[in-house]
Coordinates of C-alpha atoms in Angstrom, one line a residue:
Chain D
M20 CA -10.4 37.7 43.2
R21 CA -9.1 34.8 41.3
A22 CA -5.6 35.3 42.6
A23 CA -6.9 35.4 46.1
L24 CA -8.8 32.2 45.6
G25 CA -5.8 30.6 44.1
K26 CA -3.7 31.5 47.1
V27 CA -6.4 30.1 49.4
L28 CA -6.4 26.9 47.3
C29 CA -2.6 26.6 47.5
L30 CA -2.5 27.1 51.2
G31 CA -5.2 24.5 51.4
K32 CA -3.2 22.0 49.4
E33 CA -0.1 22.6 51.5
M34 CA -1.9 21.8 54.6
F35 CA -3.3 18.7 52.9
L36 CA 0.2 17.6 51.9
K37 CA 1.4 17.8 55.5
Q38 CA -1.5 15.7 56.6
A39 CA -0.9 13.2 53.8
F40 CA 2.8 12.8 54.8
A41 CA 1.7 12.1 58.3
L42 CA -0.9 9.6 57.1
S43 CA 1.6 7.8 54.8
R44 CA 4.2 7.5 57.5
V45 CA 1.7 5.9 59.7
T46 CA 0.5 3.4 57.1
A47 CA 3.8 2.5 55.5
A48 CA 4.7 0.3 58.3
R49 CA 1.6 -1.8 57.9
E50 CA 1.1 -2.0 54.1
S51 CA 2.0 -0.1 51.0
P52 CA -1.0 1.5 49.4
T53 CA -1.7 0.0 45.9
C54 CA -4.5 2.2 44.9
A55 CA -4.6 5.9 44.9
V56 CA -8.1 6.7 45.7
G57 CA -9.0 10.3 45.6
S58 CA -6.1 12.6 45.1
T59 CA -2.7 11.3 44.1
L60 CA -1.2 13.5 46.8
L61 CA -2.4 11.0 49.3
S62 CA 0.4 8.5 48.6
C63 CA 3.6 10.3 48.0
N64 CA 5.9 7.3 48.6
R65 CA 4.6 5.3 45.6
H66 CA 6.5 2.0 45.2
Y67 CA 5.3 2.0 41.6
R68 CA 8.3 0.1 40.1
S69 CA 7.8 -2.8 42.3
Q70 CA 4.1 -3.1 41.8
P71 CA 2.8 -5.9 39.5
T72 CA 1.2 -3.2 37.3
H73 CA 4.6 -1.6 36.5
G74 CA 5.0 -1.1 32.8
I75 CA 1.3 -1.3 32.1
G76 CA 1.3 1.2 29.3
R77 CA 4.5 0.0 27.5
F78 CA 4.4 0.3 23.7
R79 CA 7.9 1.2 22.5
H80 CA 8.8 -2.5 22.3
L81 CA 6.1 -3.1 19.8
L82 CA 7.2 -0.5 17.3
P83 CA 9.6 -1.5 14.5
L84 CA 13.3 -0.9 15.1
E85 CA 14.4 2.6 14.0
L86 CA 18.1 2.7 13.3
S87 CA 19.7 5.8 14.5
K88 CA 20.6 7.9 11.5
R89 CA 23.8 10.0 11.5
K90 CA 23.7 13.0 9.3
R91 CA 26.3 11.6 6.9
D92 CA 24.5 8.3 6.5
R93 CA 21.1 9.8 5.7
I94 CA 21.8 10.8 2.1
R95 CA 22.5 7.6 0.3
M96 CA 21.3 6.8 -3.2
K97 CA 18.9 4.0 -3.5
E98 CA 19.7 1.2 -5.9
I99 CA 18.6 2.1 -9.4
S100 CA 16.9 -0.9 -10.8
A101 CA 17.8 -1.5 -14.5
G102 CA 14.7 -3.1 -15.7
S103 CA 14.3 -6.3 -17.7
D104 CA 13.0 -7.1 -21.1
H105 CA 9.4 -7.0 -19.9
A106 CA 9.4 -4.2 -17.3
Y107 CA 10.9 -0.8 -17.0
G108 CA 13.3 0.1 -14.2
D109 CA 13.1 3.3 -12.3
L110 CA 11.2 6.0 -14.2
N111 CA 10.9 9.7 -13.4
I112 CA 7.7 11.4 -14.4
Q113 CA 8.7 15.1 -14.4
M114 CA 6.0 17.8 -14.5
T115 CA 7.0 21.4 -15.0
A116 CA 4.9 24.5 -15.1
Y117 CA 4.8 28.2 -14.2
D118 CA 1.6 27.7 -12.0
M119 CA 2.4 25.9 -8.8
C120 CA -1.1 24.9 -7.8
L121 CA -1.6 23.3 -11.2
V122 CA 1.6 21.3 -11.2
E123 CA 1.1 20.2 -7.6
H124 CA -2.5 19.0 -8.2
F125 CA -1.3 17.2 -11.3
A126 CA 1.5 15.5 -9.4
Q127 CA -1.0 14.4 -6.8
Y128 CA -3.3 13.1 -9.5
V129 CA -0.4 11.1 -11.1
H130 CA 0.6 9.7 -7.7
K131 CA -2.9 8.6 -6.8
L132 CA -3.4 7.1 -10.3
C133 CA -0.2 5.0 -9.9
N134 CA -1.5 3.8 -6.5
R135 CA -4.8 2.8 -8.1
F136 CA -3.0 0.9 -10.8
S137 CA -0.8 -0.8 -8.2
I138 CA 2.4 0.7 -9.7
R139 CA 5.0 1.1 -7.0
V140 CA 5.8 4.7 -6.4
I141 CA 9.2 5.1 -4.8
E142 CA 9.4 8.8 -4.3
S143 CA 7.4 11.9 -5.0
Y144 CA 9.5 15.1 -4.6
A145 CA 9.9 18.7 -5.8
M146 CA 12.9 20.3 -7.4
P147 CA 13.9 23.7 -6.3
T148 CA 12.0 26.6 -7.9
K149 CA 13.7 28.5 -10.7
T150 CA 13.0 32.2 -11.0
T151 CA 13.2 33.8 -14.5
E152 CA 13.1 37.5 -15.1
V153 CA 11.7 38.4 -18.5
M154 CA 13.4 41.5 -19.9
V155 CA 11.7 43.5 -22.6
M156 CA 13.3 46.1 -24.9
Q157 CA 12.0 49.5 -24.4
E158 CA 10.1 50.9 -27.3
Q159 CA 11.8 54.3 -27.4
G160 CA 15.3 53.3 -26.2
S161 CA 17.6 50.4 -26.5
R162 CA 17.6 49.6 -22.8
L163 CA 16.2 46.3 -21.4
Y164 CA 13.8 46.7 -18.5
P165 CA 12.3 43.9 -16.5
D166 CA 8.8 43.1 -17.6
A167 CA 7.8 40.1 -15.5
V168 CA 9.2 37.6 -13.0
L169 CA 8.3 34.0 -13.7
T170 CA 8.7 31.1 -11.3
T171 CA 9.1 27.6 -12.8
H172 CA 8.1 24.7 -10.5
Q173 CA 9.0 21.1 -11.1
R174 CA 7.5 18.0 -9.5
V175 CA 8.8 14.5 -9.9
V176 CA 7.0 11.2 -9.3
Q177 CA 9.4 8.2 -9.3
I178 CA 7.9 4.8 -10.2
S179 CA 9.3 1.4 -10.6
G180 CA 8.3 -1.9 -12.1
L181 CA 6.1 -0.6 -14.9
S182 CA 5.3 -3.6 -17.2
S183 CA 5.8 -3.0 -20.9
T184 CA 2.3 -4.1 -21.7
F185 CA 0.8 -1.5 -19.3
A186 CA 3.1 1.4 -20.1
P187 CA 1.3 2.6 -23.2
V188 CA -2.0 2.7 -21.3
L189 CA -0.6 4.6 -18.4
L190 CA 1.2 7.1 -20.7
E191 CA -1.9 7.7 -22.6
V192 CA -4.0 8.3 -19.5
I193 CA -1.5 10.7 -18.1
Q194 CA -1.1 12.5 -21.4
S195 CA -4.9 12.9 -22.0
N196 CA -5.4 14.3 -18.5
Q197 CA -2.5 16.7 -18.8
P198 CA -3.7 20.2 -17.9
E199 CA -2.9 23.2 -20.1
G200 CA 0.4 24.8 -19.2
V201 CA 2.1 21.7 -17.7
H202 CA 5.0 20.2 -19.5
L203 CA 5.3 16.4 -19.0
S204 CA 8.3 14.2 -19.6
V205 CA 9.0 10.6 -18.6
K206 CA 12.6 9.6 -18.3
E207 CA 14.7 6.8 -16.8
H208 CA 16.2 7.6 -13.5
T209 CA 20.0 8.0 -13.5
E210 CA 22.6 8.9 -10.9
A211 CA 22.8 12.4 -12.4
D212 CA 19.2 12.9 -11.6
F213 CA 19.9 12.0 -8.0
K214 CA 22.9 14.2 -7.7
V215 CA 21.1 17.3 -9.0
R216 CA 19.0 17.3 -5.9
L217 CA 22.0 17.6 -3.6
K218 CA 23.6 20.9 -2.7
A219 CA 27.0 21.6 -4.1
R220 CA 29.7 21.8 -1.4
P221 CA 32.4 24.1 -2.8
E222 CA 34.7 23.9 0.3
L223 CA 34.8 20.1 0.2
E224 CA 35.4 20.1 -3.5
E225 CA 38.2 22.6 -3.1
L226 CA 39.8 20.5 -0.4
M227 CA 39.5 17.4 -2.5
A228 CA 41.1 19.2 -5.4
Q229 CA 43.9 20.3 -3.1
M230 CA 44.5 16.8 -1.8
S231 CA 44.7 15.2 -5.2
Chain B
M21 CA -2.2 -11.7 -22.9
A22 CA -4.2 -13.9 -25.3
L23 CA -3.5 -11.0 -27.7
W24 CA 0.1 -12.0 -27.8
C25 CA -0.5 -15.6 -28.7
G26 CA -1.1 -14.9 -32.3
A27 CA 2.1 -13.0 -32.7
L28 CA 4.3 -15.3 -30.7
W29 CA 3.3 -18.6 -32.4
P30 CA 5.0 -18.7 -35.8
M31 CA 3.0 -18.6 -38.9
G32 CA 3.4 -22.1 -40.1
G33 CA 1.2 -24.9 -38.6
K34 CA 4.1 -27.3 -39.3
M35 CA 6.0 -25.8 -36.3
A36 CA 3.0 -26.1 -34.1
A37 CA 2.5 -29.8 -34.7
P38 CA 5.6 -31.2 -33.1
M39 CA 5.3 -28.9 -30.1
Q40 CA 1.7 -29.9 -29.5
R41 CA 2.7 -33.6 -29.8
A42 CA 5.4 -33.0 -27.2
L43 CA 2.8 -31.4 -24.9
C44 CA 0.4 -34.3 -25.1
G45 CA 3.1 -36.9 -25.1
A46 CA 2.7 -37.5 -21.4
A47 CA -1.1 -37.7 -21.7
V48 CA -3.2 -40.8 -20.8
P49 CA -3.6 -43.4 -23.5
W50 CA -7.3 -42.6 -24.1
R51 CA -6.4 -39.1 -24.8
W52 CA -3.6 -40.2 -27.1
A53 CA -6.2 -41.9 -29.3
L54 CA -7.7 -38.5 -29.8
G55 CA -4.3 -37.0 -30.5
P56 CA -4.0 -37.4 -34.2
R57 CA -7.5 -36.0 -34.8
W58 CA -6.7 -33.0 -32.5
L59 CA -3.4 -32.4 -34.2
A60 CA -5.0 -32.5 -37.6
A61 CA -7.6 -30.0 -36.4
A62 CA -5.0 -27.8 -34.9
A63 CA -2.8 -27.6 -38.0
A64 CA -5.7 -26.4 -40.2
P65 CA -6.7 -22.9 -38.9
R66 CA -4.1 -20.6 -40.1
W67 CA -4.7 -16.9 -39.7
R68 CA -3.2 -14.1 -41.7
L69 CA -1.6 -11.6 -39.4
V70 CA -2.1 -7.9 -40.0
G71 CA -0.7 -4.9 -38.2
A72 CA -3.0 -1.9 -38.1
L73 CA -2.2 1.6 -36.9
C74 CA -4.5 3.8 -34.8
L75 CA -2.9 7.2 -35.4
Q76 CA -4.3 9.8 -33.0
R77 CA -3.9 13.6 -33.1
P78 CA -4.1 14.7 -29.5
P79 CA -6.3 17.6 -28.5
S80 CA -4.6 21.1 -28.3
I81 CA -7.2 22.8 -26.0
T82 CA -9.2 21.5 -23.0
Q83 CA -12.9 20.8 -23.4
A84 CA -15.3 23.4 -22.1
L85 CA -16.5 22.9 -18.5
S86 CA -20.1 21.8 -17.9
P87 CA -22.4 24.3 -16.2
E88 CA -22.0 22.6 -12.8
Q89 CA -18.2 22.5 -13.1
E90 CA -18.2 26.2 -14.1
E91 CA -20.3 27.1 -11.1
M92 CA -18.1 25.1 -8.8
A93 CA -14.9 26.5 -10.2
Q94 CA -16.2 30.1 -9.7
L95 CA -17.2 29.4 -6.1
V96 CA -13.9 27.8 -5.2
H97 CA -12.0 30.7 -6.8
Q98 CA -14.1 33.2 -4.9
I99 CA -13.4 31.3 -1.6
E100 CA -9.7 31.2 -2.4
V101 CA -9.5 34.9 -3.2
E102 CA -11.3 35.8 0.0
K103 CA -9.3 33.6 2.2
S104 CA -5.9 34.5 0.7
N105 CA -3.4 37.1 1.9
F106 CA -2.4 40.2 -0.1
S107 CA 0.5 39.8 -2.5
D108 CA 3.4 42.3 -2.6
H109 CA 1.9 44.2 -5.5
E110 CA -1.4 44.6 -3.7
I111 CA 0.2 45.7 -0.5
R112 CA 2.2 48.3 -2.4
R113 CA -1.0 49.5 -4.2
L114 CA -2.9 49.9 -0.9
A115 CA 0.0 51.8 0.6
E116 CA 0.1 54.2 -2.3
E117 CA -3.6 54.7 -2.2
E118 CA -3.3 55.5 1.5
Q119 CA -0.5 58.0 0.7
L120 CA -2.6 59.7 -2.0
R121 CA -5.5 60.1 0.4
K122 CA -3.2 61.6 3.0
M123 CA -1.8 64.0 0.5
K124 CA -5.2 65.1 -0.6
D125 CA -6.0 65.9 3.1
N126 CA -2.8 67.8 3.8
I127 CA -1.9 69.4 0.4
Q128 CA 0.7 71.7 2.0
D129 CA 3.3 69.1 2.9
E130 CA 5.2 66.8 0.5
E131 CA 3.8 68.1 -2.7
A132 CA 7.1 67.7 -4.4
D133 CA 7.3 63.9 -3.8
S134 CA 4.3 63.0 -5.9
G135 CA 5.7 65.0 -8.8
Q136 CA 8.7 62.7 -9.2
A137 CA 8.6 59.9 -11.8
I138 CA 7.6 57.0 -9.5
V139 CA 5.8 54.3 -11.3
L140 CA 2.7 53.7 -9.2
A141 CA 1.2 50.3 -8.8
Q142 CA -2.0 51.7 -10.4
D143 CA 0.0 52.8 -13.5
L144 CA 1.5 49.3 -13.8
E145 CA -2.0 47.8 -13.6
D146 CA -3.3 50.1 -16.3
A147 CA -0.4 49.3 -18.6
W148 CA -1.0 45.6 -18.1
E149 CA -4.7 46.0 -18.7
Q150 CA -4.0 47.7 -22.0
K151 CA -1.6 44.9 -23.0
F152 CA -4.3 42.4 -22.2
Q153 CA -6.8 44.2 -24.4
Q154 CA -4.4 43.9 -27.3
F155 CA -4.1 40.2 -26.9
K156 CA -6.4 38.1 -29.2
A157 CA -6.9 34.4 -28.4
G158 CA -7.2 32.0 -31.3
P159 CA -10.7 30.7 -32.2
R160 CA -11.9 27.6 -30.5
I161 CA -14.2 26.7 -33.4
T162 CA -12.1 26.8 -36.5
D163 CA -13.1 27.2 -40.2
A164 CA -12.8 23.5 -40.7
D165 CA -15.4 23.0 -37.9
K166 CA -17.8 25.2 -39.7
R167 CA -17.4 23.6 -43.0
N168 CA -17.2 20.1 -41.5
D169 CA -14.2 19.3 -43.6
R170 CA -13.2 15.9 -42.3
T171 CA -9.9 15.7 -44.1
S172 CA -8.4 18.6 -42.2
L173 CA -6.5 18.3 -39.0
N174 CA -7.7 21.7 -37.7
R175 CA -11.1 20.4 -36.7
K176 CA -12.3 19.7 -33.2
L177 CA -9.3 21.0 -31.3
D178 CA -10.5 19.7 -28.0
R179 CA -10.8 16.0 -29.0
N180 CA -8.7 13.2 -30.3
L181 CA -8.9 12.7 -34.1
M182 CA -8.2 9.3 -35.6
L183 CA -7.1 8.5 -39.1
L184 CA -9.3 6.3 -41.3
V185 CA -8.6 5.2 -44.8
K186 CA -10.8 3.6 -47.4
E187 CA -9.4 0.4 -48.8
K188 CA -10.4 -2.3 -51.1
V189 CA -10.7 -5.6 -49.2
G190 CA -11.7 -8.6 -51.2
N191 CA -14.2 -7.0 -53.6
Q192 CA -15.6 -4.4 -51.2
E193 CA -14.5 -0.8 -50.5
L194 CA -14.3 -0.5 -46.7
W195 CA -13.4 2.2 -44.3
L196 CA -10.8 1.0 -41.8
L197 CA -7.7 1.9 -39.9
P198 CA -4.6 1.8 -42.1
Q199 CA -3.1 -1.6 -42.0
A200 CA -0.4 -3.8 -43.6
E201 CA 0.1 -7.5 -43.8
W202 CA 2.7 -9.0 -41.5
Q203 CA 5.8 -10.5 -43.2
A204 CA 8.1 -13.1 -41.7
G205 CA 11.0 -11.7 -39.8
E206 CA 9.5 -8.4 -38.6
T207 CA 7.7 -7.5 -35.4
L208 CA 4.0 -6.5 -35.6
R209 CA 4.9 -3.0 -34.5
S210 CA 7.2 -2.6 -37.4
T211 CA 4.4 -3.8 -39.6
A212 CA 2.3 -0.9 -38.3
E213 CA 5.2 1.5 -38.9
R214 CA 5.4 0.2 -42.4
A215 CA 1.7 0.9 -42.9
L216 CA 2.3 4.4 -41.8
A217 CA 5.2 4.9 -44.1
T218 CA 3.5 3.5 -47.2
L219 CA 0.5 5.7 -46.5
S220 CA 2.2 9.0 -45.9
G221 CA 5.6 8.8 -47.3
N222 CA 7.9 10.5 -44.8
C223 CA 5.6 13.4 -44.0
I224 CA 4.2 12.2 -40.7
Q225 CA 6.1 11.9 -37.5
A226 CA 4.3 9.7 -35.0
K227 CA 5.3 8.4 -31.6
F228 CA 4.5 4.9 -30.7
L229 CA 3.8 4.5 -27.1
G230 CA 5.0 0.9 -26.7
N231 CA 5.6 -2.4 -28.4
A232 CA 2.4 -4.0 -27.2
P233 CA -0.7 -3.9 -29.3
C234 CA -3.8 -2.3 -27.8
G235 CA -6.5 -4.3 -29.6
L236 CA -7.4 -7.2 -31.7
Y237 CA -10.0 -7.9 -34.3
K238 CA -10.2 -11.3 -36.0
Y239 CA -12.6 -12.3 -38.7
K240 CA -13.0 -15.3 -41.0
F241 CA -13.0 -15.0 -44.8
P242 CA -16.2 -15.9 -46.6
R243 CA -16.2 -19.6 -47.5
A244 CA -15.4 -19.0 -51.1
L245 CA -12.1 -17.3 -50.2
R246 CA -11.0 -19.7 -47.5
T247 CA -8.0 -21.7 -48.5
E248 CA -5.9 -24.3 -46.8
G249 CA -3.5 -21.7 -45.7
S250 CA -5.8 -19.0 -44.4
V251 CA -9.1 -19.2 -42.7
G252 CA -9.3 -15.6 -41.7
A253 CA -7.2 -12.7 -40.5
K254 CA -6.2 -11.3 -37.2
I255 CA -5.7 -7.5 -37.1
F256 CA -3.5 -6.2 -34.2
F257 CA -4.0 -2.5 -33.5
F258 CA -1.1 -0.3 -32.4
K259 CA -1.6 3.2 -31.0
A260 CA 0.5 6.1 -32.1
L261 CA 0.3 9.8 -31.3
L262 CA 0.8 12.3 -34.1
Q263 CA 3.6 14.7 -33.4
S264 CA 3.8 16.7 -36.6
G265 CA 3.0 16.5 -40.3
D266 CA -0.1 15.5 -42.2
L267 CA -1.0 13.3 -45.1
P268 CA 0.1 14.8 -48.5
Q269 CA -2.9 16.8 -49.5
A270 CA -2.6 16.4 -53.3
E271 CA -3.4 12.7 -53.6
R272 CA -6.3 10.6 -52.2
K273 CA -8.6 13.4 -51.1
E274 CA -11.6 11.1 -50.7
D275 CA -9.8 8.2 -49.3
Y276 CA -8.9 9.4 -45.8
V277 CA -10.6 11.2 -43.0
W278 CA -9.7 12.4 -39.5
V279 CA -12.6 11.6 -37.3
S280 CA -13.4 11.8 -33.6
R281 CA -14.7 8.9 -31.6
G282 CA -18.3 9.9 -32.0
E283 CA -18.1 9.9 -35.8
L284 CA -16.5 6.5 -36.1
G285 CA -19.9 4.9 -36.3
D286 CA -20.5 6.6 -39.7
Y287 CA -17.6 4.8 -41.3
L288 CA -16.7 1.5 -39.6
K289 CA -18.6 -1.7 -39.7
P290 CA -20.4 -2.7 -36.4
D291 CA -18.1 -5.6 -35.3
Y292 CA -15.0 -3.7 -36.2
L293 CA -16.3 -0.7 -34.4
T294 CA -16.9 -2.6 -31.1
Q295 CA -13.4 -3.9 -31.1
V296 CA -11.9 -0.5 -31.9
N297 CA -14.1 1.2 -29.2
R298 CA -12.6 -1.1 -26.6
F299 CA -9.2 0.6 -26.7
L300 CA -10.3 4.2 -27.3
M301 CA -10.0 6.3 -24.1
D302 CA -11.6 9.6 -24.8
Q303 CA -15.3 10.5 -24.6

C-alpha cells in the first residue's frame, strides 16, 4: 500500500513539475522570482548566484588557514627545547603497567593535573603494546610451557617549561597519587625517544646502504 | 620566592650595606636623611642559616577505601562486567560446555573425542584457582604496628613516615627535623645532604626532588643569647624520599623516630609544627 501511495505521489509531483515549468517560463520574462514560497520545485530556473543573498552562509573564510600536508611532511620532529637554569626543557612522564585501564586513567589524571597547574602539555601519546609470554618449567619434566600472556602498556605525557621551584611539588603529587602496579619515570625528551615511535623502513635502509 | 631571599643574600651585613646605599642613592633628599639610620638598622639583623632535611618514606600500599568508595567501586565493576563482551577464554569455555551437553544427549557419537588429552577451559580455571589459594598476601598491619614501635620503618605501610631526631638546642632537648648549619661556599641543599650524611653515615640512600627548599621556619634567639652577629636562625626545609636503607640500629635508639603526619603533634613545638605542616602533602 505504501508503494502504491508512493507511486501516486511521484506521479503527482511529475505533473506538478510540468505545471511549474510552464509557470516559470511565463513569469521569467517579467521578473525573476526571488523568494521560493511553498515548494522549491516552483522555481527551477533559480538565478541564485546573481542574487544579493548569494554567499549568505559562507564560513570557510573565517576558519584559520590549514596548510595542505603531504604525507612526507607530516612526520617532522618538533624542536626540543633545552631548558634554562631555572626551567626544565621537554620532559617525558612515562607510565607503564600491565593493566591498560589503570595506566590510561593515570595518564588522564596527570594530563588534567598539568592543565590545572598551567603547565604546558605538548603531547600525550601511547607507545605500542608489548606482549610477553611467561614460560614456566614443568614440574615433572624439563620442558617449558606457556603459563601466561602479559601485555605491557605505556603512556607518555610530554610537558615543557616546568620551573625548577615547582618541579618538586609536581613530582611529589604525581608520586603520591601513583596507583599500585604502575611504574612511573620522568625523563628528558631526546631525539631517540622521538625516533622510537616511528616504524622502521627496512627497504629504505637497504637502498641507502646500497647507495653509500 | 621570599624563601630564596635569605639564601641569595650573602651572610655578612657588610656586603648588604653598599648595595642598599646604591639602591637609595637616587632617592629624594628627605629620604636620604633617613638613609644612615636605615642602613644601620639593616646591617644589624643577621640570621644564622640552617638547612634541614624532611626525609620521607613513601607508602608501599594504598590506603583502604572508605565505605562509600567501596560501594561505588563494586557497583561500577558490576556494571562493567555486565556491559562487557566475552573474552576468548570465556567463549572457549562456553563452547566446550555446549559440546559436553551435546555429548551427554547423544552418547553414541564422538565418544572417543572427549577421551583425548585436551585441556579444557574448565581445567585451566581449576588449576588457576588452586594456585590462587596457595598465594598468601603480606599482612597490612605489621608487628611494628601492633607494638607501636616508632623507631621501625615497617610501621604504617599506607602512609608517609618522616624522620625526627632529638637534639640539644641551646640548653633544651628538642624534637626536630635533622638539620645542619650552613657554611660559606655550599648550597643549602648540600647542607641538608650533609645533615643526612652525619646522621646516618652512608646507610641511607635518599632522592632529593629538587634544589628548591619547600619550607621555612625562622625564630629569634632569647635575648640572652642574641649577639651582634646573630639575632635568630632561619631553617630551610628540603624534602627527600627514602629509597633504601635505614638508620644504624645500634646507636641512638631513643633519639630518633619515624612518624606519620598525625603523630607529629606529639613531638614538635606548635610554631614549628605549623610551618612544617604547610609543606606536608598527605592526610
